[in-house]
Coordinates of C-alpha atoms in Angstrom, one line a residue:
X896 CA -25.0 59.9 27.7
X897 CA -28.5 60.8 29.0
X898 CA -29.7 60.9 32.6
X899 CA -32.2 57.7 32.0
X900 CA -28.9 55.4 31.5
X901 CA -28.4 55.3 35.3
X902 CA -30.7 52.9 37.4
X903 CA -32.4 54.8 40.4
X904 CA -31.0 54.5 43.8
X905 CA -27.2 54.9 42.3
X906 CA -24.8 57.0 41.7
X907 CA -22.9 55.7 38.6
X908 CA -24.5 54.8 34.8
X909 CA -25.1 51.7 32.8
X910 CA -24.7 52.2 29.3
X911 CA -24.9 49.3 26.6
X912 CA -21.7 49.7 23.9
X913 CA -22.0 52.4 21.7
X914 CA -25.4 53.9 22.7
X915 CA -26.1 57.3 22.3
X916 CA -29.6 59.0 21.5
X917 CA -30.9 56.9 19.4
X918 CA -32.2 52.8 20.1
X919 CA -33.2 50.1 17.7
X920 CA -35.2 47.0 18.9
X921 CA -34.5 43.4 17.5
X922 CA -38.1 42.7 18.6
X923 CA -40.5 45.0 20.2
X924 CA -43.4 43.3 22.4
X925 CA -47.1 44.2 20.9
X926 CA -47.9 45.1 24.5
X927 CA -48.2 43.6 28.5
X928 CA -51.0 41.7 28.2
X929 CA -49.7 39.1 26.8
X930 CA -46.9 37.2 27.4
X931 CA -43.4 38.5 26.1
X932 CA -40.4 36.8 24.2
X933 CA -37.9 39.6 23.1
X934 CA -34.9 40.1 21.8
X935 CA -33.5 43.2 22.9
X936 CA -30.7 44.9 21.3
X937 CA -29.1 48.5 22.4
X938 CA -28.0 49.9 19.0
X939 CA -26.3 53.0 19.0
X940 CA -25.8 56.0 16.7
X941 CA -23.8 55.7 13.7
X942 CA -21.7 52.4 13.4
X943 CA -22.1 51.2 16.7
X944 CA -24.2 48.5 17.5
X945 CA -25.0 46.8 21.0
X946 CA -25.8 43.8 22.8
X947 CA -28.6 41.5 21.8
X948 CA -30.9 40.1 25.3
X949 CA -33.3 37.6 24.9
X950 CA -35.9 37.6 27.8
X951 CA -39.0 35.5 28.2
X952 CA -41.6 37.7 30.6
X953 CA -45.0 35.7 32.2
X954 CA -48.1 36.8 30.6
X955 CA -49.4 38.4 33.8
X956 CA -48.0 40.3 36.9
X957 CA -46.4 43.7 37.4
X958 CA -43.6 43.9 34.7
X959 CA -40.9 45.1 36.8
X960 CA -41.1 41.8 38.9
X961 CA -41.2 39.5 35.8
X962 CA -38.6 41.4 34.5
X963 CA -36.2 40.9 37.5
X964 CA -37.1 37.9 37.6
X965 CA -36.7 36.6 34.4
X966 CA -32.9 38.4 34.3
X967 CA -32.4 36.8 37.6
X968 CA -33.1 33.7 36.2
X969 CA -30.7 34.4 33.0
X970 CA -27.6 34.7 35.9
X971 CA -29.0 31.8 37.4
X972 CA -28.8 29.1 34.5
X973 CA -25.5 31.2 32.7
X974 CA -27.0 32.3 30.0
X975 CA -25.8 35.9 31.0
X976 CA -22.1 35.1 32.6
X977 CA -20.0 37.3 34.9
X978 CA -19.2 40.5 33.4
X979 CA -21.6 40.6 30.8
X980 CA -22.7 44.0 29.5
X981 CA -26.6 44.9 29.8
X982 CA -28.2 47.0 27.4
X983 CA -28.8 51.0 27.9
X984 CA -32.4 50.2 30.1
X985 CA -34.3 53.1 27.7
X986 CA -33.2 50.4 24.8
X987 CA -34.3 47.0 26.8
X988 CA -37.4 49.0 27.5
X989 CA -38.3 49.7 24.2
X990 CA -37.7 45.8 23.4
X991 CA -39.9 44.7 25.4
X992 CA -42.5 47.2 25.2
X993 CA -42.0 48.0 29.0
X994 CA -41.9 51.6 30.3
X995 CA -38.3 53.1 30.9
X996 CA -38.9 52.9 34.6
X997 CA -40.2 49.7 35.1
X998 CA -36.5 48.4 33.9
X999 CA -34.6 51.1 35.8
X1000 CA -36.4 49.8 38.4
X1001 CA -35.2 46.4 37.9
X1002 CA -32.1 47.3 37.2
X1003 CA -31.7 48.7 40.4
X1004 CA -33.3 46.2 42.2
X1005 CA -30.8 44.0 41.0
X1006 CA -27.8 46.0 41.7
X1007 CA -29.0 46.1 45.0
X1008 CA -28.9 42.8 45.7
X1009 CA -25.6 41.9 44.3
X1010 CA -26.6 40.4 40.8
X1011 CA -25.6 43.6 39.0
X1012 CA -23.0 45.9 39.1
X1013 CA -22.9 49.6 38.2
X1014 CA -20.1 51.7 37.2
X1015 CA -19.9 55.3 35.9
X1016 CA -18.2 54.6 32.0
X1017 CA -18.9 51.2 32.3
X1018 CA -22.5 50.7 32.5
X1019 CA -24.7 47.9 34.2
X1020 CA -22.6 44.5 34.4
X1021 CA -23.4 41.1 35.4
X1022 CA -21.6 40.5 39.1
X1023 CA -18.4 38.7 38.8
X1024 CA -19.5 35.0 40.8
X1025 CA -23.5 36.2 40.9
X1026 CA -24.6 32.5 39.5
X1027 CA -21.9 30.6 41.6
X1028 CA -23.5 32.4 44.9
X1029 CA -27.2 32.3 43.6
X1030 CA -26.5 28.3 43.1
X1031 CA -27.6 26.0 45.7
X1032 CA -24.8 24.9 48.2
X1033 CA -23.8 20.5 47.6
X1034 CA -21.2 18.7 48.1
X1035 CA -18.2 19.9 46.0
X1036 CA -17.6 17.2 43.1
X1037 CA -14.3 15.4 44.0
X1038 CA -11.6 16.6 41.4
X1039 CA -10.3 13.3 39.2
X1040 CA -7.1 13.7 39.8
X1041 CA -5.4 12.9 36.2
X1042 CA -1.6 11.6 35.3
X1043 CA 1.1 14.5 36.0
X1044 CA 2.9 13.7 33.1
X1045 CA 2.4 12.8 29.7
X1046 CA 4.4 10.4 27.8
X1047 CA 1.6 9.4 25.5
X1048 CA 3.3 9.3 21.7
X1049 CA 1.7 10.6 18.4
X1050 CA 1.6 14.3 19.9
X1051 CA 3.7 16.8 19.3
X1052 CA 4.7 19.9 21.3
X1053 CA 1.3 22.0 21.2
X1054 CA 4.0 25.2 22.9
X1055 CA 5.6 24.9 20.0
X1056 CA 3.1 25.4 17.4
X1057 CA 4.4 28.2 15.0
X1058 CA 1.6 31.0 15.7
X1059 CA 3.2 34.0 14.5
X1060 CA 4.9 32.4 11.4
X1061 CA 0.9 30.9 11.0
X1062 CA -0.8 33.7 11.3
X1063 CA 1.1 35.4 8.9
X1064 CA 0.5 33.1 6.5
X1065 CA -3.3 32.8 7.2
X1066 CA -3.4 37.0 6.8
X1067 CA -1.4 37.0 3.6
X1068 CA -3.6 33.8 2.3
X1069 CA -7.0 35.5 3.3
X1070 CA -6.1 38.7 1.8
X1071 CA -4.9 37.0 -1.8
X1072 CA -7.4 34.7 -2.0
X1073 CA -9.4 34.9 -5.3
X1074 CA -13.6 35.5 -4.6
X1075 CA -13.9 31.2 -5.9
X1076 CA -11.9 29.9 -2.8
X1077 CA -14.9 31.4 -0.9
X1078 CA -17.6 28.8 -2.8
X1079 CA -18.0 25.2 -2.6
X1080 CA -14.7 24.7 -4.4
X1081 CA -12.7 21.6 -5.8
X1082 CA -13.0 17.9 -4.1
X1083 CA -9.4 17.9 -4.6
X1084 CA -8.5 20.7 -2.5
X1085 CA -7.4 24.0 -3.3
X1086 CA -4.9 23.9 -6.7
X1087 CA -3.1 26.4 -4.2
X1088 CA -2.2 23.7 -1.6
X1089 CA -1.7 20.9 -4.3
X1090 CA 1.1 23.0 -6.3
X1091 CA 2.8 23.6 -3.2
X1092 CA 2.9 19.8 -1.8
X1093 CA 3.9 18.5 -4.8
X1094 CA 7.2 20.2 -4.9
X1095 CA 7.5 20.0 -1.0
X1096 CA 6.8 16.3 -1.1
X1097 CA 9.3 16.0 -4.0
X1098 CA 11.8 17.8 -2.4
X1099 CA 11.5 16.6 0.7
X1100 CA 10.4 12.9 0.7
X1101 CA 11.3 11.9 -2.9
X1102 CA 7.8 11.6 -4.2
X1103 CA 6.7 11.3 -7.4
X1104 CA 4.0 13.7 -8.7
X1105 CA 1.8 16.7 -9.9
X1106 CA -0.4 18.4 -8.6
X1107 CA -3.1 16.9 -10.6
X1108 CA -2.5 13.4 -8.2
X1109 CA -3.2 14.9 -5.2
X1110 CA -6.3 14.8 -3.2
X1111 CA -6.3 17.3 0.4
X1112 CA -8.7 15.3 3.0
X1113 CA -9.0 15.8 6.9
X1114 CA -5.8 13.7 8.1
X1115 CA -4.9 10.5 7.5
X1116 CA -7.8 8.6 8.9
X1117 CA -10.3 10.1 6.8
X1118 CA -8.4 9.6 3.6
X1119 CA -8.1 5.7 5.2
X1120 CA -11.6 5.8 5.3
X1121 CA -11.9 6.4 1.4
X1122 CA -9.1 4.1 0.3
X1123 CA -11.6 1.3 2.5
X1124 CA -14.4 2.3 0.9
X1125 CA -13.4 1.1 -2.4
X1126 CA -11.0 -2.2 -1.4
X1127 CA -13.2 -3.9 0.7
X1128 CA -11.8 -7.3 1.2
X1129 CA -8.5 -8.2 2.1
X1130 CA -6.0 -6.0 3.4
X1131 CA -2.5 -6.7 4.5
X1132 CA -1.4 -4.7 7.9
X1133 CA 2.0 -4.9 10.1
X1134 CA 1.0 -6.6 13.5
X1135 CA 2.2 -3.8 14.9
X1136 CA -0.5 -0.6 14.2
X1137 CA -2.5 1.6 15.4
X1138 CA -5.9 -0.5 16.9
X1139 CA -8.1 2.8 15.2
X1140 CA -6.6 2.0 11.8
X1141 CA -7.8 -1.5 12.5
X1142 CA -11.0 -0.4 13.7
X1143 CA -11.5 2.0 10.5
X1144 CA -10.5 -0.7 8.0
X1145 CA -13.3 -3.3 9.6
X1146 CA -15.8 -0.6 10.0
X1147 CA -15.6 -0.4 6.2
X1148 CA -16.0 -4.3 5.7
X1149 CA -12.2 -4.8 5.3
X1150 CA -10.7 -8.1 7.4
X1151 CA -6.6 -6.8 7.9
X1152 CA -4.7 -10.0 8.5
X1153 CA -1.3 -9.1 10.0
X1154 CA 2.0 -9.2 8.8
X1155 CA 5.2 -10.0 11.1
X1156 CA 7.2 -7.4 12.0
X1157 CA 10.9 -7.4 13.4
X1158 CA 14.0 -5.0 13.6
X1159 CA 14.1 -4.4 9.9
X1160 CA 9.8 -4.1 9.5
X1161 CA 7.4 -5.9 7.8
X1162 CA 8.4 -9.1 6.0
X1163 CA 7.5 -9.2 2.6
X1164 CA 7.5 -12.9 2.6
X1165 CA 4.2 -13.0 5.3
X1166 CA 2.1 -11.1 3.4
X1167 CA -0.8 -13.1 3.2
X1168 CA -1.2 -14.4 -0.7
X1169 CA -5.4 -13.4 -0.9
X1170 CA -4.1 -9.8 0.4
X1171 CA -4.3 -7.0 -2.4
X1172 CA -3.6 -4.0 -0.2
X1173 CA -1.2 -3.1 1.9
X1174 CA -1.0 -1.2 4.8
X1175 CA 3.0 0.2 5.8
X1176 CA 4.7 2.1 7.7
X1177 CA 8.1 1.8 5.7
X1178 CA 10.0 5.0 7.1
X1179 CA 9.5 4.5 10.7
X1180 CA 7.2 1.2 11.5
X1181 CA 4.6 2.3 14.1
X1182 CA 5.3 1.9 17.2
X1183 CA 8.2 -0.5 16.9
X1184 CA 10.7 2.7 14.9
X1185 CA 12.1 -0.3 12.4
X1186 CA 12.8 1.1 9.1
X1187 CA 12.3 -1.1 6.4
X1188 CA 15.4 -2.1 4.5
X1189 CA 15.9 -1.1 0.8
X1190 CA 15.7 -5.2 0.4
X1191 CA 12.6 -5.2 1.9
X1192 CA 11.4 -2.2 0.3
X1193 CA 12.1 -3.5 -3.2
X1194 CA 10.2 -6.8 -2.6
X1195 CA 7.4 -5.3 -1.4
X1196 CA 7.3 -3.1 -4.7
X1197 CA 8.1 -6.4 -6.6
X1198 CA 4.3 -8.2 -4.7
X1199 CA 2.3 -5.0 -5.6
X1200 CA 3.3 -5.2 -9.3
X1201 CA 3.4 -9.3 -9.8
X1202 CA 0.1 -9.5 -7.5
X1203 CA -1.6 -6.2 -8.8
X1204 CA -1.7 -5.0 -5.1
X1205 CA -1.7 -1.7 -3.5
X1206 CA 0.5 -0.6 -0.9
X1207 CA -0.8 2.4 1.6
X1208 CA 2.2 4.3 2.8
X1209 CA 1.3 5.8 6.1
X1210 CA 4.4 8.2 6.4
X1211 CA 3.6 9.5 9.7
X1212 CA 6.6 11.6 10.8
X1213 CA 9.0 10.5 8.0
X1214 CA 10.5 14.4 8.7
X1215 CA 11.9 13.8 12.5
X1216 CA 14.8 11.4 11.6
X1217 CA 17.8 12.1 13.9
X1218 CA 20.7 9.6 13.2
X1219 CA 20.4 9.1 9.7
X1220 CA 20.1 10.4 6.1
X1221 CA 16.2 10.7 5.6
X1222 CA 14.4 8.0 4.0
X1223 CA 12.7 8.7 0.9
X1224 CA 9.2 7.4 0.3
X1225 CA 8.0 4.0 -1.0
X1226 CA 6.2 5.2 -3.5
X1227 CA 8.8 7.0 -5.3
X1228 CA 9.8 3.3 -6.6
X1229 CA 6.7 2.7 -7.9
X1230 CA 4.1 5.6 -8.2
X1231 CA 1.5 3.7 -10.1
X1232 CA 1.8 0.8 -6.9
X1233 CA 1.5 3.4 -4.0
X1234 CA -0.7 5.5 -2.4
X1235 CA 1.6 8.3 -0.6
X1236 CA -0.3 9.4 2.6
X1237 CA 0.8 12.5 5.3
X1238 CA -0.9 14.9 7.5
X1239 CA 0.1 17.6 9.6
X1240 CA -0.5 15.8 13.2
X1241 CA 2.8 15.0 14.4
X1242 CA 4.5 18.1 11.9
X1243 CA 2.8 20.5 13.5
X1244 CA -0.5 20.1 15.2
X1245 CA -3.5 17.6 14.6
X1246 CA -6.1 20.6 15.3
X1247 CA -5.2 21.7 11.8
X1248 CA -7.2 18.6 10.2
X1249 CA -5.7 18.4 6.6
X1250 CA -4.1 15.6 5.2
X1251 CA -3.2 14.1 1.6
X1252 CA -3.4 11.1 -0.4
X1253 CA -1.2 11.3 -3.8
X1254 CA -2.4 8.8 -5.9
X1255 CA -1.3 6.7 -8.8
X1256 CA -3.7 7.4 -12.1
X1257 CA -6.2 4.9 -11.7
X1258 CA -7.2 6.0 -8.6
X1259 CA -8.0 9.6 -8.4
X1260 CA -11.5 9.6 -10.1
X1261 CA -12.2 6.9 -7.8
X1262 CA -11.3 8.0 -4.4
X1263 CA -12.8 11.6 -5.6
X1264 CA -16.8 9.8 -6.0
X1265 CA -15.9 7.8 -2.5
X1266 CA -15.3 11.7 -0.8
X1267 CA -18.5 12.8 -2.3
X1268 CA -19.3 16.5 -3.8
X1269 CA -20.0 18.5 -0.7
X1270 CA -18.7 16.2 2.4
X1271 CA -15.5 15.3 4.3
X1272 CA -13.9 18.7 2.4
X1273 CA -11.1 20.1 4.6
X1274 CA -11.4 23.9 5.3
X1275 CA -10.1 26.5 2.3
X1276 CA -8.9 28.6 4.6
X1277 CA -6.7 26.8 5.9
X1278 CA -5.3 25.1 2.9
X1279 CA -4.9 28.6 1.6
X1280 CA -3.0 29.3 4.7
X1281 CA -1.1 26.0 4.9
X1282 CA -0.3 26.6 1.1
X1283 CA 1.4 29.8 2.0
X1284 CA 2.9 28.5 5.2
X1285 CA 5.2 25.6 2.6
X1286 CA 6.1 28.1 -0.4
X1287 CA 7.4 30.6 2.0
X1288 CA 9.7 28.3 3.6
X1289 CA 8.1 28.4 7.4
X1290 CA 7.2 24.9 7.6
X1291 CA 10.9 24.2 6.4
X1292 CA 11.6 26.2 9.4
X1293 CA 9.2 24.9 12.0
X1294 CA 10.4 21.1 10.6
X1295 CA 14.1 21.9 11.4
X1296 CA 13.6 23.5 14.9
X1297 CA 11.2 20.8 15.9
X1298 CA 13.8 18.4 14.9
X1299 CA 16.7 19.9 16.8
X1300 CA 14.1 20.3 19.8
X1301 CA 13.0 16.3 19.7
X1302 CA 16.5 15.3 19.1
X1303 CA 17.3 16.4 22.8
X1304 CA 14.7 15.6 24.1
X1305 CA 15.1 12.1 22.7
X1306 CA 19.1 12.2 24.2
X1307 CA 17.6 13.1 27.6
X1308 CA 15.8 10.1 27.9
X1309 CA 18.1 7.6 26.5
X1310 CA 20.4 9.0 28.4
X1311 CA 18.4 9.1 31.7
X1312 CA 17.4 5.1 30.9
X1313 CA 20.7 4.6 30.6
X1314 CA 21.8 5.4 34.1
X1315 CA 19.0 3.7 35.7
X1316 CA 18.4 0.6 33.9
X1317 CA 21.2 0.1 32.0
X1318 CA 20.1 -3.6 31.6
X1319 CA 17.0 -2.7 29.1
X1320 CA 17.1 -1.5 25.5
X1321 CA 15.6 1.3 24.3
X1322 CA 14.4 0.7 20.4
X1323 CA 13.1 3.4 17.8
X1324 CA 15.2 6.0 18.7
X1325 CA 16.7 6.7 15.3
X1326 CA 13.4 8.8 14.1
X1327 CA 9.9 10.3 15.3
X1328 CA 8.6 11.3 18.4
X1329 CA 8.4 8.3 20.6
X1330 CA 11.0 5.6 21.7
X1331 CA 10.1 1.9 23.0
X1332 CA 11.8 0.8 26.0
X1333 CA 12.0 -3.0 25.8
X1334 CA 11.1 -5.3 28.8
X1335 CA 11.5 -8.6 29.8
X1336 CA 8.5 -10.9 29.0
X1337 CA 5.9 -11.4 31.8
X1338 CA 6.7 -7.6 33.3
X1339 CA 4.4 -5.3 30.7
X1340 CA 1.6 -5.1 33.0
X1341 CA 3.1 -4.3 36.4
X1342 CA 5.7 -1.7 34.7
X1343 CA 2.8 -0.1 33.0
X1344 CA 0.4 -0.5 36.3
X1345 CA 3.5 1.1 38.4
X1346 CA 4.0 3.8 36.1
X1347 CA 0.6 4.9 36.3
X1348 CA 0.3 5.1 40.0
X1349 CA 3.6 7.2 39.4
X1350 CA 1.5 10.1 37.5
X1351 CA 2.8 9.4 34.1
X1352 CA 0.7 8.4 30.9
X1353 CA 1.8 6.3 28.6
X1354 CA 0.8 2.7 26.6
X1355 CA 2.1 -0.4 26.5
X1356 CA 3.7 -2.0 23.6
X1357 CA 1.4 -4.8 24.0
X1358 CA -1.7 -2.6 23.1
X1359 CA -1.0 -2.0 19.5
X1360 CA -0.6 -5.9 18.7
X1361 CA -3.0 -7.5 16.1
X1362 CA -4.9 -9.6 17.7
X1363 CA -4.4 -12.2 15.7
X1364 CA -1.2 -12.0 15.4
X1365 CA 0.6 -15.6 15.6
X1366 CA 3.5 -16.2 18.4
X1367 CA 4.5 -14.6 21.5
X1368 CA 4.6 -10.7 21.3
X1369 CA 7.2 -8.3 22.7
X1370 CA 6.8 -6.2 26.1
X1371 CA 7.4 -2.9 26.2
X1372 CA 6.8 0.8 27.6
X1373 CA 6.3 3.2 23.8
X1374 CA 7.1 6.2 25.8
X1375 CA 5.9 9.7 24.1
X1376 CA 8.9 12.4 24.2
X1377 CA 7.0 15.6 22.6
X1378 CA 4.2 16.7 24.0
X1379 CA 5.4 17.0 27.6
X1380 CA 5.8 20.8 29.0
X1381 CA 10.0 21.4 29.0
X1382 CA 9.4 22.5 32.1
X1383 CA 8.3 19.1 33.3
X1384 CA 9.5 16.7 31.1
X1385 CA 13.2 16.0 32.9
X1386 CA 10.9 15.2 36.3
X1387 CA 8.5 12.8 33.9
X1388 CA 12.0 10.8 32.6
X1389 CA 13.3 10.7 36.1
X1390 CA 9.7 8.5 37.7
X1391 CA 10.1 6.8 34.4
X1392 CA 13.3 5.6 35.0
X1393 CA 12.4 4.9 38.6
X1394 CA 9.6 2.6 36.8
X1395 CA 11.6 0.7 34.8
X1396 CA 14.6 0.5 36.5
X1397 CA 12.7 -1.7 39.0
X1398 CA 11.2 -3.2 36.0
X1399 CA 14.4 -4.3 34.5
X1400 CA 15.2 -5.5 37.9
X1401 CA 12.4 -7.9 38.4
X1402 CA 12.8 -9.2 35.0
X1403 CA 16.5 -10.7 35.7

């Protein structure tokens, strides 16, 4: 370290990361006259490399008060946060074109009044809270104060999310991937990620297919989006659904009519007859948690072939089922019929955006023009990873552990409900991550309006209702299990059960 590293008027020395004799300027200012933009960068000897700064001086004035001023002014709008290391002044000096003093100058001018601090081994730093004190002092902005608890469903546990047993699998992935996975790649996904679904989703969900029939996307509502794209007319949905899916299918010209739904799912017999697609949630009907009876599922194999339909089977969280033997997939009855969708959202985190469509046949060269050469491609990287993560059995693992973990969770609040408000019925319980609690008709509102001024968030069953659907609906709470902190999740069930106790009690 040389003596010209410490600002004037201290006793310790600023030194930028890794500088020693020697400097190299990102952008060195033709002179003072003018005005000067720089980047400055403190570069040190050998490997080490510094900080980039980029200052904008006036054209005229002394240059130590421009410079102070314009570094003030970096502080001031948070460009340059707490803690941030300076460059070595001998290197922002010859960025600028400025004389080594006139920045030690600066420097210590700064230091001195509390913008900067200097340490010996540490070099010049911004001050911890220099902005928040340089900032003009206002009213404080009242804190929104948000719901305590969440009971929203769709969400898993993000505590839970497997990072070790991930990262792993993203190391070993990065380090074996071959030099193509790092160009624009295959519209398909990686072959890496399609080998290994095809024997997870056989395995697993009873699926029929290759490799060759699967198509990776970003999650289930993007591959929606293509399947729109190229049925455009008239879809078939359960009146039960999420509003977005609604939303994406009319975005794309598509008019859904609804479909009744009851304990047992969809009925066959009311899907409308100018319907050629149909929309399903077979394995655990969203958000009512019917499962659709094998009756039920062979008629609505026996429409798609007699009518030439498609079905779209959404299989959400067709992993989590509790009380039962799983329930294999739709399309494993009819391949050529059914469009197999899954992501990893409620498995194990929607902020890994991958999802899958296997396809029948016909329409994999189709759905491959709708996603387009170069757009709507999920990450390699993470397919590579995810790829990895299946074949070596940690997403097996993950799956069981989440299931055992849900399961009690799901007990707690049956069982919680159950001593309060004995009276009401708790539906959906047999699979996924959310349950409904059932309430008498005219008391949606005010249980949902009371549970809200309680601190929880949650939806009511009313909200995911086709509009048009025909009849009286159901009212209900669909109460969200999974993504609540364990820590706070038996206090959340308790002021739910306060909620709906009274509820229940109002309804009689």
């Amino acid at each position: 370290m040389t003596s010209d590293d410490t600002a004037p008027g201290t006793s310790t020395t600023a030194t930028a990361p890794g500088t020693g004799a020697g400097t190299t300027a990102a952008a060195t200012a033709p002179g003072t006259s003018a005005g000067t933009t720089a980047t400055a960068t403190a570069a040190g000897t050998g490997a080490g490399i510094g900080a980039d700064l980029h200052l904008e001086l006036p054209a005229h004035g002394a240059r130590r008060t421009a410079l102070a001023q314009a570094l003030r002014e970096a502080v001031r709008s948070g460009r340059l946060s707490g803690g941030t290391r300076l460059p070595a002044y001998r290197a922002l000096a010859a960025d600028l074109g400025l004389a080594r003093n006139a920045v030690a100058d600066a420097y210590a001018e700064l230091v001195a009044e509390g913008w900067f601090t200097a340490r010996q081994g540490s070099g010049t730093r911004v001050a911890e809270g220099a902005a928040t004190a340089a900032a003009p002092a206002g009213p404080a902005p009242a804190a929104a104060e948000g719901p305590r608890h969440d009971l929203l469903q769709g969400k898993p546990d993000p505590a839970s999310f497997p990072r070790g047993a991930w990262s792993a699998s993203a190391r070993r992935a990065l380090a074996e991937a071959p030099t193509e996975a790092f160009g624009p790649g295959d519209p398909r996904g990686r072959p890496e990620l399609r080998r290994a679904l095809a024997a997870y989703l056989s395995r697993a969900r009873g699926v029929r297919t290759g490799p060759e029939n699967i198509v990776v996307c970003s999650g289930f509502a993007n591959g929606l989006r293509h399947l729109a794209s190229l049925r455009p007319r008239d879809w078939a949905v359960e009146e039960y659904g999420l509003p977005f899916h609604r939303g994406i299918l009319e975005a794309a010209g598509v008019r859904p009519h609804p479909v009744p739904v009851d304990e047992d799912g969809a009925r066959p017999d009311g899907i409308p007859a100018r319907a050629r697609t149909l929309l399903l949630t077979p394995a655990h009907q969203f958000p009512t948690g019917a499962r659709l009876l094998p009756a039920r599922r062979a008629a609505v194999v026996e429409w798609a072939r007699t009518a030439g339909g498609l079905i779209v089977e959404d299989d959400y969280d067709g992993e989590f089922r509790y009380d039962r033997k799983a329930v294999g997939a739709v399309q494993g009855l009819a391949p050529e019929h059914v469009v197999y969708a899954g992501s990893l959202s409620k498995s194990l985190s929607p902020a890994i955006r991958l999802g899958w469509l296997v396809l029948p046949d016909h329409l994999v060269d189709r759905v491959l023009a709708a996603k387009g050469l170069r757009e709507s491609w999920a990450s390699a990287l993470d397919q590579l990873a995810l790829a990895d993560f299946i074949a070596c059995g940690a997403y097996d693992r993950h799956i069981r552990r989440m299931r055992h973990r849900y399961r009690g969770r799901r007990d707690q609040l049956v069982s919680v409900l159950a001593s309060h408000a004995p009276e009401l019925r708790v539906t959906g319980i047999s699979a996924g991550l959310h349950a409904v609690v059932e309430l008498p008709p005219g008391t949606e509102a005010a249980a949902l309006e009371a549970a809200r001024a309680a601190g929880l968030a949650l939806d009511g069953l009313s909200e995911y209702r086709h509009p048009a659907a025909a009849g009286a609906g159901r009212e209900g709470l669909v109460v969200g299990y999974a993504a609540s902190p364990e820590a706070a999740f038996g206090r959340a069930v308790e002021a739910l059960a306060g909620t709906v106790g009274r509820a229940g009690t109002e309804g009689r």
